[in-house]
């Protein structure tokens, strides 16, 4: 497969901290054409920040510290500035479709504005193209819906509008930041289907961030498990679900309800993730890990290849608890 | 909404568009008052066969009669036509004296709030500087320096009143800047200036419009106060504040000469305040 996006050593720093604090990173990510990469982790593990860092739209106070970001451009790796990626190569679909639409613009105009920006076509032409885009993302009755205000649409439709905005930019990579979290389960399924269709049709690369393991199992080809700003395990989705190696991944899966093996209680993970200001030098999961030893607290394990084709950052990888 | 309803909603053809929100009673009443003032100002003087500025000393201080409905003033001019004619002065001047600073203040506040850093420091310090002076004293000095008249009043008012708009807009823009849809617009590659103009500013404007209404009331009061003090609109032009000042010596015998222009100012103020309040309610609904 051919590469599309390659991130090495990405780090997000807290801007004005006296002692350097990095809530996220350093981490490496790659994405291939037509691939769906899932990033899974609990709240505060830095999954959303990672996506925002790629486009450099981090909330105030956070900055992209170190790291290089390369994208494939006509067969060559280039390292563009984040602002040249926006609205072109990479689109972002956020958690709250309602908040992502300007409440004072009709949705057709919203999409039309982006079309005009990127193609320089006339107002009238952008209108028809906006309606085309709405039809592509499965909005029924698009001519009429184009004249609607965002508040007149349901959550699912709003998310479709946001997706069509990314398509209007002709993005090759879609960063999806929990795009279905705010939606009903049935609508969730529709949006996921839509994303998959688009992925196939246009060969999009998708990075899908969520804490919903069941969902990620359905759609991701490859998975990164993030904990406290670091990737602790990564590899093909099937392998990770079949044989998780990292104690955290195992604990996550143990906390997942399973229809077939409905015996026994779900296993919660005791404790809370550490605060970025007191990340230890050792493994960040050590405090909650049953396998933790002195070695875990003294040094941080790095991602290493396993024989199953996955990568794990743990000194005790694969050891049953 | 239940899942089934949500589901069918997504697949059904678009529902009928909702009607526009109805205006609130307050807003209607306020708009009526403003409308009546405008109509009176435009057509009123045409219907009366008098010259508002031509004095006729022999028929001075007449009581209301069939010929002069509100009597005549101390120079024998028909009082009603002067009262109506003043609308043509007070309204446009007050609107202009609010509109110009609205444009200036909103632009400065938006730039300061959106781009921050140096622009914010400059605008905010300048605003502090202007606000440090007592409003009326500053106005008096400015108008005095430029010479009285409508133009210098508008310039002087703009030099001071932009501060309110700038602070208001800056605050709104600071809030809106962090909204998700601004980030979403940025992600689609829109340039910053375009985001500010098409996405941030329109969302900040409702507050500005409401403030503008109360500012016009303020400007009518300020204009008539200055004219009352003799540095606003110059005689013989009819202006409410000036008329109050001129009617003052005759309060005992001809109280309406001072009261009627006062009433005109008051009702106008109430009308515009109602528009402001009504707009606020209307936006919140």
XYZ file of C-alpha atoms in Angstrom:
606
model
C 0.000 0.000 0.000
C 1.133 3.508 -0.627
C 1.647 5.967 2.166
C -0.482 9.068 2.551
C 0.520 10.593 5.865
C 3.578 10.070 7.998
C 4.037 11.648 11.396
C 7.143 11.137 13.479
C 7.926 12.302 16.963
C 4.832 14.501 17.264
C 4.642 16.277 20.586
C 2.126 18.748 21.990
C 3.425 21.181 24.582
C 1.717 23.343 27.116
C 2.672 26.803 25.890
C 3.433 28.859 28.958
C 4.370 26.233 31.538
C 7.538 26.999 33.503
C 8.723 23.433 33.376
C 8.024 21.847 30.007
C 4.825 19.826 30.061
C 3.784 17.682 27.128
C 0.321 16.181 27.489
C 0.817 14.272 24.244
C 3.734 12.519 22.638
C 6.195 11.891 21.345
C 4.278 9.632 18.998
C 4.474 8.299 15.470
C 1.563 7.715 13.117
C 1.295 6.557 9.547
C -1.694 6.317 7.260
C -2.015 4.627 3.894
C -4.311 5.414 1.003
C -7.764 3.969 1.598
C -6.890 2.906 5.102
C -8.830 3.509 8.282
C -6.689 4.009 11.342
C -8.465 3.886 14.675
C -7.130 5.724 17.685
C -8.619 4.465 20.911
C -8.148 5.715 24.422
C -10.035 7.031 27.392
C -10.959 10.678 27.895
C -7.885 12.839 28.291
C -5.519 10.399 26.627
C -4.798 12.969 23.943
C -6.539 11.412 20.971
C -8.459 14.521 19.953
C -5.462 16.749 20.591
C -3.420 14.575 18.254
C -5.912 15.193 15.455
C -6.035 18.898 16.181
C -2.252 19.058 16.235
C -2.090 17.627 12.728
C -3.963 20.657 11.407
C -2.554 22.969 14.068
C -5.939 24.026 15.390
C -5.060 23.295 19.006
C -6.911 25.164 21.739
C -5.169 28.232 23.063
C -2.240 27.473 25.349
C -1.222 24.301 23.555
C 1.358 24.238 20.781
C 2.719 21.610 18.472
C 6.132 21.173 20.059
C 8.316 18.867 18.059
C 7.845 16.373 15.310
C 7.657 16.233 11.560
C 4.556 15.742 9.478
C 4.859 14.591 5.905
C 2.196 13.938 3.330
C 2.351 12.224 -0.034
C 1.903 14.746 -2.799
C 1.951 13.426 -6.371
C 4.193 10.523 -5.472
C 6.596 12.549 -3.336
C 6.812 13.059 0.404
C 6.554 16.732 1.259
C 6.521 18.525 4.585
C 3.975 21.356 4.253
C 2.974 23.892 6.888
C -0.222 22.984 8.716
C -2.081 25.926 7.236
C -1.413 24.657 3.709
C -2.982 21.339 4.630
C -6.206 22.856 5.834
C -9.053 22.764 3.415
C -7.043 20.839 0.910
C -5.336 17.640 1.864
C -6.882 17.028 5.262
C -10.408 17.532 6.554
C -11.587 17.365 10.141
C -14.934 16.068 11.316
C -15.649 16.915 14.880
C -17.597 15.458 17.712
C -20.333 18.065 17.878
C -21.757 18.566 14.406
C -24.033 21.254 15.827
C -21.152 23.367 17.032
C -19.188 22.979 13.817
C -21.743 24.846 11.699
C -22.043 28.623 11.740
C -25.561 29.202 13.121
C -26.067 32.292 10.957
C -25.460 30.702 7.592
C -27.725 28.511 5.531
C -26.022 25.169 5.057
C -25.974 25.539 1.291
C -24.120 28.831 1.593
C -21.758 27.305 4.114
C -20.728 24.606 1.658
C -20.884 27.000 -1.286
C -18.426 29.322 0.400
C -15.870 26.529 0.644
C -16.501 25.430 -2.945
C -15.988 29.000 -4.138
C -12.798 29.332 -2.124
C -11.250 26.243 -3.636
C -12.478 26.426 -7.212
C -13.057 30.145 -7.664
C -16.319 29.436 -9.436
C -19.327 31.726 -9.528
C -21.927 32.009 -6.808
C -24.584 30.277 -8.875
C -22.292 27.420 -9.820
C -21.180 26.924 -6.226
C -24.818 26.571 -5.278
C -25.409 23.667 -7.638
C -22.145 22.068 -6.566
C -23.144 22.393 -2.930
C -26.399 20.594 -3.721
C -24.410 17.866 -5.495
C -22.248 17.450 -2.418
C -25.307 17.215 -0.199
C -26.642 14.484 -2.448
C -23.302 12.651 -2.259
C -23.466 12.496 1.524
C -27.009 11.184 1.398
C -28.978 14.255 2.404
C -32.536 13.695 1.158
C -34.180 16.497 -0.791
C -30.881 18.418 -1.079
C -32.255 21.385 -3.077
C -34.547 22.263 -0.238
C -32.232 21.317 2.592
C -29.566 23.636 1.191
C -31.773 26.541 2.198
C -32.069 25.341 5.799
C -30.359 26.887 8.777
C -28.225 24.537 10.868
C -30.677 24.621 13.775
C -33.406 23.229 11.535
C -31.505 19.986 10.928
C -31.194 16.856 13.032
C -27.848 15.746 14.449
C -27.321 13.117 11.792
C -28.001 15.566 8.986
C -25.702 18.130 10.561
C -22.910 15.581 10.632
C -23.562 14.829 6.967
C -23.227 18.546 6.230
C -19.886 18.629 8.070
C -18.694 15.647 6.038
C -19.783 17.325 2.818
C -17.744 20.377 3.840
C -14.667 18.164 4.043
C -15.524 16.700 0.629
C -15.919 20.215 -0.765
C -12.229 20.678 0.008
C -11.404 17.503 -1.915
C -9.621 16.217 1.170
C -7.746 12.954 0.840
C -7.503 12.418 4.557
C -10.432 12.665 6.932
C -9.683 13.144 10.583
C -12.776 12.004 12.462
C -12.889 13.122 16.063
C -15.567 10.928 17.623
C -17.942 11.806 14.778
C -20.726 9.600 16.060
C -20.558 10.189 19.808
C -23.275 12.827 19.853
C -25.624 10.771 17.683
C -28.222 8.076 18.228
C -27.123 4.524 17.613
C -29.100 4.129 14.380
C -27.788 7.419 13.058
C -24.309 6.356 14.165
C -24.547 3.342 11.914
C -25.678 5.492 8.992
C -22.782 7.905 9.411
C -20.270 5.087 9.723
C -21.675 3.514 6.550
C -21.400 6.833 4.784
C -17.771 7.275 5.836
C -16.974 3.767 4.612
C -18.654 4.370 1.269
C -16.735 7.584 0.791
C -13.529 5.842 1.792
C -14.067 3.246 -0.927
C -15.284 5.692 -3.578
C -12.574 8.285 -3.160
C -9.799 6.192 -1.619
C -9.822 8.391 1.443
C -7.528 7.756 4.348
C -9.402 8.044 7.606
C -8.126 8.501 11.114
C -10.982 7.673 13.413
C -10.726 8.688 17.033
C -13.129 7.168 19.519
C -13.429 5.470 22.851
C -15.991 3.070 21.429
C -14.122 -0.202 20.984
C -17.041 -1.999 19.378
C -17.278 0.695 16.731
C -13.563 0.744 16.019
C -13.540 -3.009 15.611
C -16.054 -2.618 12.781
C -14.323 0.043 10.795
C -10.610 0.269 11.545
C -7.968 -1.600 9.588
C -5.306 -0.650 12.066
C -5.572 0.523 15.663
C -3.490 2.670 17.985
C -4.238 2.355 21.666
C -3.361 5.607 23.427
C -2.791 6.051 27.113
C -1.787 9.314 28.801
C -0.574 10.872 25.575
C 1.413 7.916 24.301
C 0.686 5.036 21.981
C 0.982 1.875 24.038
C -0.010 -0.652 21.436
C -0.590 -0.551 17.712
C -1.170 -3.021 14.950
C -3.780 -4.579 12.663
C -7.217 -4.346 14.195
C -7.894 -8.088 14.086
C -4.629 -8.970 15.836
C -5.174 -6.493 18.625
C -8.662 -7.683 19.325
C -7.593 -11.314 19.117
C -4.512 -11.139 21.271
C -3.915 -7.855 23.055
C -0.382 -7.664 24.425
C -0.343 -4.526 26.563
C -1.926 -4.793 30.014
C -3.908 -1.605 29.323
C -5.323 -2.935 26.054
C -6.242 -6.140 27.779
C -7.927 -4.223 30.575
C -9.844 -2.130 28.036
C -11.105 -5.212 26.249
C -12.006 -6.835 29.550
C -14.187 -3.808 30.269
C -16.080 -4.359 27.022
C -19.374 -6.242 27.123
C -19.433 -9.315 24.926
C -22.659 -10.881 23.714
C -21.216 -14.383 23.276
C -19.410 -14.655 26.587
C -22.004 -13.009 28.732
C -20.826 -14.736 31.879
C -19.201 -12.754 34.659
C -18.957 -9.079 35.403
C -17.129 -6.507 33.351
C -13.723 -5.653 34.710
C -13.263 -1.951 35.402
C -9.776 -0.446 35.378
C -8.970 0.827 38.848
C -7.650 4.364 39.320
C -7.424 7.313 36.937
C -4.918 8.326 34.267
C -2.071 10.538 35.510
C -2.117 14.309 35.158
C 0.236 15.599 32.413
C 2.062 17.721 35.003
C 3.181 14.654 36.929
C 3.982 12.122 34.259
C 6.641 9.852 35.700
C 9.865 8.867 33.975
C 8.661 5.297 33.881
C 5.676 3.657 32.243
C 2.664 5.935 32.618
C 0.339 3.010 33.198
C 2.473 1.532 35.980
C 0.354 2.954 38.790
C -2.730 1.084 37.580
C -1.010 -2.008 36.271
C -1.068 -5.351 38.075
C 2.177 -6.412 36.401
C 4.167 -3.293 37.246
C 7.652 -3.852 38.656
C 10.562 -1.597 39.648
C 11.789 -1.644 36.058
C 8.443 -0.210 34.875
C 8.715 2.710 37.267
C 12.354 3.414 36.478
C 12.222 3.646 32.683
C 9.603 4.049 30.027
C 9.156 1.068 27.699
C 9.275 1.963 24.018
C 7.190 0.499 21.230
C 8.726 -2.764 20.075
C 7.722 -5.213 17.409
C 6.131 -8.465 18.455
C 6.038 -11.651 16.425
C 2.331 -11.089 15.732
C 3.044 -8.002 13.655
C 1.902 -5.529 16.277
C 3.937 -3.085 18.341
C 3.744 -2.856 22.097
C 5.292 -0.557 24.666
C 5.552 -2.820 27.693
C 8.307 -4.730 29.475
C 5.851 -7.472 30.257
C 4.155 -7.643 26.890
C 2.109 -10.729 26.416
C 2.494 -11.955 29.986
C -0.837 -13.069 31.304
C -1.783 -11.249 34.482
C -36.904 12.624 19.924
C -37.129 8.866 19.776
C -34.823 6.863 17.602
C -37.553 5.910 15.197
C -38.595 9.503 14.767
C -35.000 10.621 14.277
C -34.495 7.884 11.734
C -37.527 8.659 9.669
C -36.715 12.336 9.867
C -33.389 11.762 8.169
C -34.998 9.910 5.308
C -38.192 11.867 4.866
C -38.357 14.750 2.432
C -37.528 18.090 3.963
C -40.286 19.344 6.246
C -41.961 22.656 5.535
C -39.911 25.670 6.496
C -40.920 27.208 9.751
C -42.329 30.690 9.684
C -40.179 33.577 10.802
C -40.316 34.281 14.495
C -43.074 36.745 15.270
C -42.018 40.142 16.591
C -42.514 40.679 20.292
C -45.113 43.267 21.399
C -42.365 45.476 22.780
C -40.563 45.454 19.481
C -43.765 46.269 17.606
C -44.584 49.159 19.927
C -41.062 50.546 19.636
C -41.061 50.275 15.856
C -44.471 52.024 15.777
C -43.129 54.946 17.793
C -40.071 55.239 15.568
C -42.280 54.979 12.491
C -44.591 57.729 13.735
C -41.622 60.003 14.423
C -40.225 59.411 10.948
C -43.607 60.051 9.316
C -44.122 63.196 11.393
C -40.656 64.416 10.553
C -41.011 63.776 6.838
C -44.601 64.853 6.203
C -45.580 66.974 9.197
C -43.848 70.199 8.181
C -45.226 69.878 4.631
C -48.784 69.955 5.912
C -48.385 73.149 7.904
C -48.311 76.467 6.045
C -45.597 78.043 8.185
C -41.901 78.751 8.000
C -40.281 77.240 11.102
C -37.476 79.807 11.253
C -39.235 83.011 10.257
C -40.014 85.135 13.275
C -43.115 87.287 13.561
C -42.546 89.299 16.674
C -46.045 90.788 16.723
C -47.743 87.425 17.241
C -45.323 86.118 19.875
C -46.282 83.778 22.726
C -49.798 83.083 21.514
C -51.821 80.398 23.252
C -52.935 77.372 21.175
C -55.594 78.347 18.634
C -57.239 77.030 15.497
C -54.501 78.640 13.429
C -51.497 77.755 15.617
C -52.420 74.420 17.217
C -49.710 74.638 19.820
C -49.491 78.404 19.845
C -46.380 80.408 18.967
C -43.031 80.780 20.675
C -41.203 83.833 21.969
C -40.389 84.956 18.426
C -43.891 84.344 17.083
C -43.011 81.185 15.172
C -45.567 78.378 14.950
C -44.587 76.022 17.748
C -45.940 72.798 16.264
C -43.980 73.085 13.036
C -40.795 73.771 14.990
C -41.456 70.711 17.136
C -41.888 68.563 14.026
C -39.084 70.202 12.124
C -36.707 69.338 14.975
C -37.250 65.653 14.140
C -35.405 66.327 10.904
C -32.436 67.548 12.918
C -32.403 65.408 16.037
C -33.085 62.001 14.471
C -30.555 62.023 11.621
C -27.869 63.658 13.733
C -28.372 61.218 16.615
C -28.414 58.247 14.244
C -25.288 59.441 12.495
C -23.574 60.140 15.811
C -24.255 56.527 16.796
C -23.735 54.921 13.420
C -20.275 56.297 12.700
C -18.841 55.168 16.046
C -20.616 51.839 15.622
C -18.713 51.201 12.399
C -15.403 52.396 13.847
C -15.821 50.690 17.221
C -17.045 47.392 15.812
C -14.179 47.225 13.343
C -11.561 48.046 15.979
C -13.102 45.709 18.563
C -13.327 42.845 16.079
C -9.707 43.239 15.018
C -8.517 43.550 18.611
C -10.520 40.545 19.758
C -9.718 38.304 16.841
C -6.061 39.003 16.226
C -5.158 39.847 19.832
C -1.569 40.672 20.773
C -0.406 44.124 19.688
C -3.682 45.162 18.035
C -5.539 44.277 21.212
C -3.123 46.229 23.382
C -3.369 49.329 21.208
C -7.151 49.314 20.929
C -7.735 48.512 24.589
C -5.327 51.190 25.827
C -6.846 53.747 23.481
C -10.267 52.836 24.832
C -9.022 53.240 28.403
C -7.599 56.615 27.501
C -10.887 57.902 26.067
C -12.883 56.470 28.925
C -10.685 58.159 31.509
C -12.234 61.541 30.600
C -15.698 62.523 31.831
C -17.947 62.097 28.773
C -19.701 65.474 28.768
C -16.586 67.484 29.521
C -14.694 65.740 26.759
C -17.577 66.281 24.333
C -17.897 69.933 25.253
C -14.196 70.475 24.731
C -14.210 68.734 21.372
C -17.316 70.512 20.072
C -16.009 73.803 21.377
C -12.694 73.272 19.628
C -14.296 72.355 16.309
C -17.078 74.918 16.467
C -20.686 74.012 17.124
C -22.879 72.377 14.506
C -24.096 68.974 13.447
C -20.858 67.859 11.773
C -18.607 68.632 14.680
C -21.096 67.005 17.021
C -21.005 63.801 14.999
C -17.203 63.844 14.889
C -16.911 64.528 18.621
C -19.476 61.850 19.500
C -17.680 59.337 17.284
C -14.377 60.066 18.985
C -15.921 59.013 22.278
C -18.712 56.540 21.586
C -16.620 54.043 19.586
C -15.258 52.782 22.895
C -18.507 51.102 23.917
C -18.846 49.314 20.595
C -15.203 48.291 20.587
C -15.392 46.779 24.068
C -18.663 45.019 23.313
C -17.477 43.561 20.013
C -14.083 42.614 21.408
C -15.750 40.596 24.157
C -18.117 38.858 21.763
C -15.331 38.076 19.313
C -13.136 36.699 22.098
C -15.969 34.343 22.977
C -16.807 33.388 19.407
C -13.187 32.921 18.375
C -12.985 29.780 20.477
C -16.179 28.295 19.067
C -16.025 25.048 17.211
C -17.455 26.454 13.989
C -14.601 28.930 13.757
C -12.123 26.081 14.057
C -14.184 24.188 11.489
C -14.022 27.126 9.101
C -10.269 27.352 9.632
C -9.926 23.663 8.876
C -11.647 24.139 5.530
C -8.889 26.558 4.603
C -10.752 29.854 4.760
C -8.341 32.753 5.342
C -8.500 34.387 8.763
C -9.862 37.692 7.486
C -12.679 35.868 5.740
C -13.521 33.851 8.858
C -13.683 37.048 10.868
C -15.928 38.790 8.341
C -18.310 36.004 7.389
C -18.445 33.780 10.461
C -17.369 35.649 13.571
C -18.638 39.166 13.008
C -22.221 38.307 11.972
C -22.566 36.325 15.189
C -21.325 39.286 17.222
C -23.645 41.825 15.600
C -26.948 41.198 17.419
C -25.491 42.587 20.634
C -24.128 45.557 18.753
C -27.481 46.364 17.182
C -29.174 46.291 20.574
C -26.495 48.562 22.000
C -26.864 50.858 18.999
C -30.535 51.468 19.843
C -29.756 52.594 23.357
C -26.867 54.634 22.018
C -29.186 56.580 19.712
C -31.341 57.465 22.731
C -28.191 58.585 24.498
C -27.152 60.694 21.519
C -30.518 62.454 21.314
C -30.131 63.314 24.986
C -26.528 64.444 24.538
C -27.372 66.512 21.467
C -30.240 68.276 23.180
C -28.133 68.789 26.291
C -25.375 70.406 24.288
C -27.869 72.525 22.370
C -29.465 73.462 25.659
C -26.037 74.659 26.783
C -25.661 76.513 23.507
C -22.883 74.509 21.813
C -24.982 72.084 19.800
C -27.285 73.006 16.961
C -27.302 76.755 16.514
C -30.423 78.981 16.347
C -32.613 79.631 14.553
C -32.678 75.939 13.548
C -35.329 74.071 15.524
C -33.855 71.509 17.906
C -35.512 70.080 21.006
C -32.781 70.888 23.519
C -32.464 74.397 22.175
C -36.259 74.807 22.337
C -36.332 73.680 25.961
C -33.701 76.277 26.780
C -35.640 78.981 24.914
C -38.919 78.018 26.575
C -37.452 78.101 30.057
C -38.065 81.803 30.837
C -41.772 81.335 30.112
C -42.328 78.247 32.258
C -44.942 79.976 34.422
C -47.117 81.305 31.636
C -46.331 79.015 28.691
C -45.152 75.755 30.278
C -45.689 73.731 27.115
C -42.899 75.603 25.323
C -40.373 73.720 27.443
C -42.449 70.632 28.211
C -43.431 69.656 24.665
C -39.886 69.268 23.292
C -38.991 67.420 26.494
C -41.892 65.081 25.865
C -40.723 64.557 22.272
C -37.274 63.507 23.516
C -38.758 61.274 26.189
C -41.186 59.393 23.978
C -38.506 58.920 21.354
C -36.175 57.534 24.006
C -38.815 55.131 25.255
C -39.535 54.010 21.704
C -35.933 53.212 20.877
C -35.345 51.531 24.238
C -38.307 49.317 23.479
C -36.808 48.431 20.122
C -33.538 47.554 21.846
C -35.207 45.459 24.536
C -37.566 43.894 22.037
C -34.697 42.917 19.721
C -32.924 41.387 22.683
C -35.984 39.307 23.585
C -36.473 38.408 19.971
C -32.915 37.148 19.546
C -33.072 35.157 22.758
C -36.262 33.388 21.796
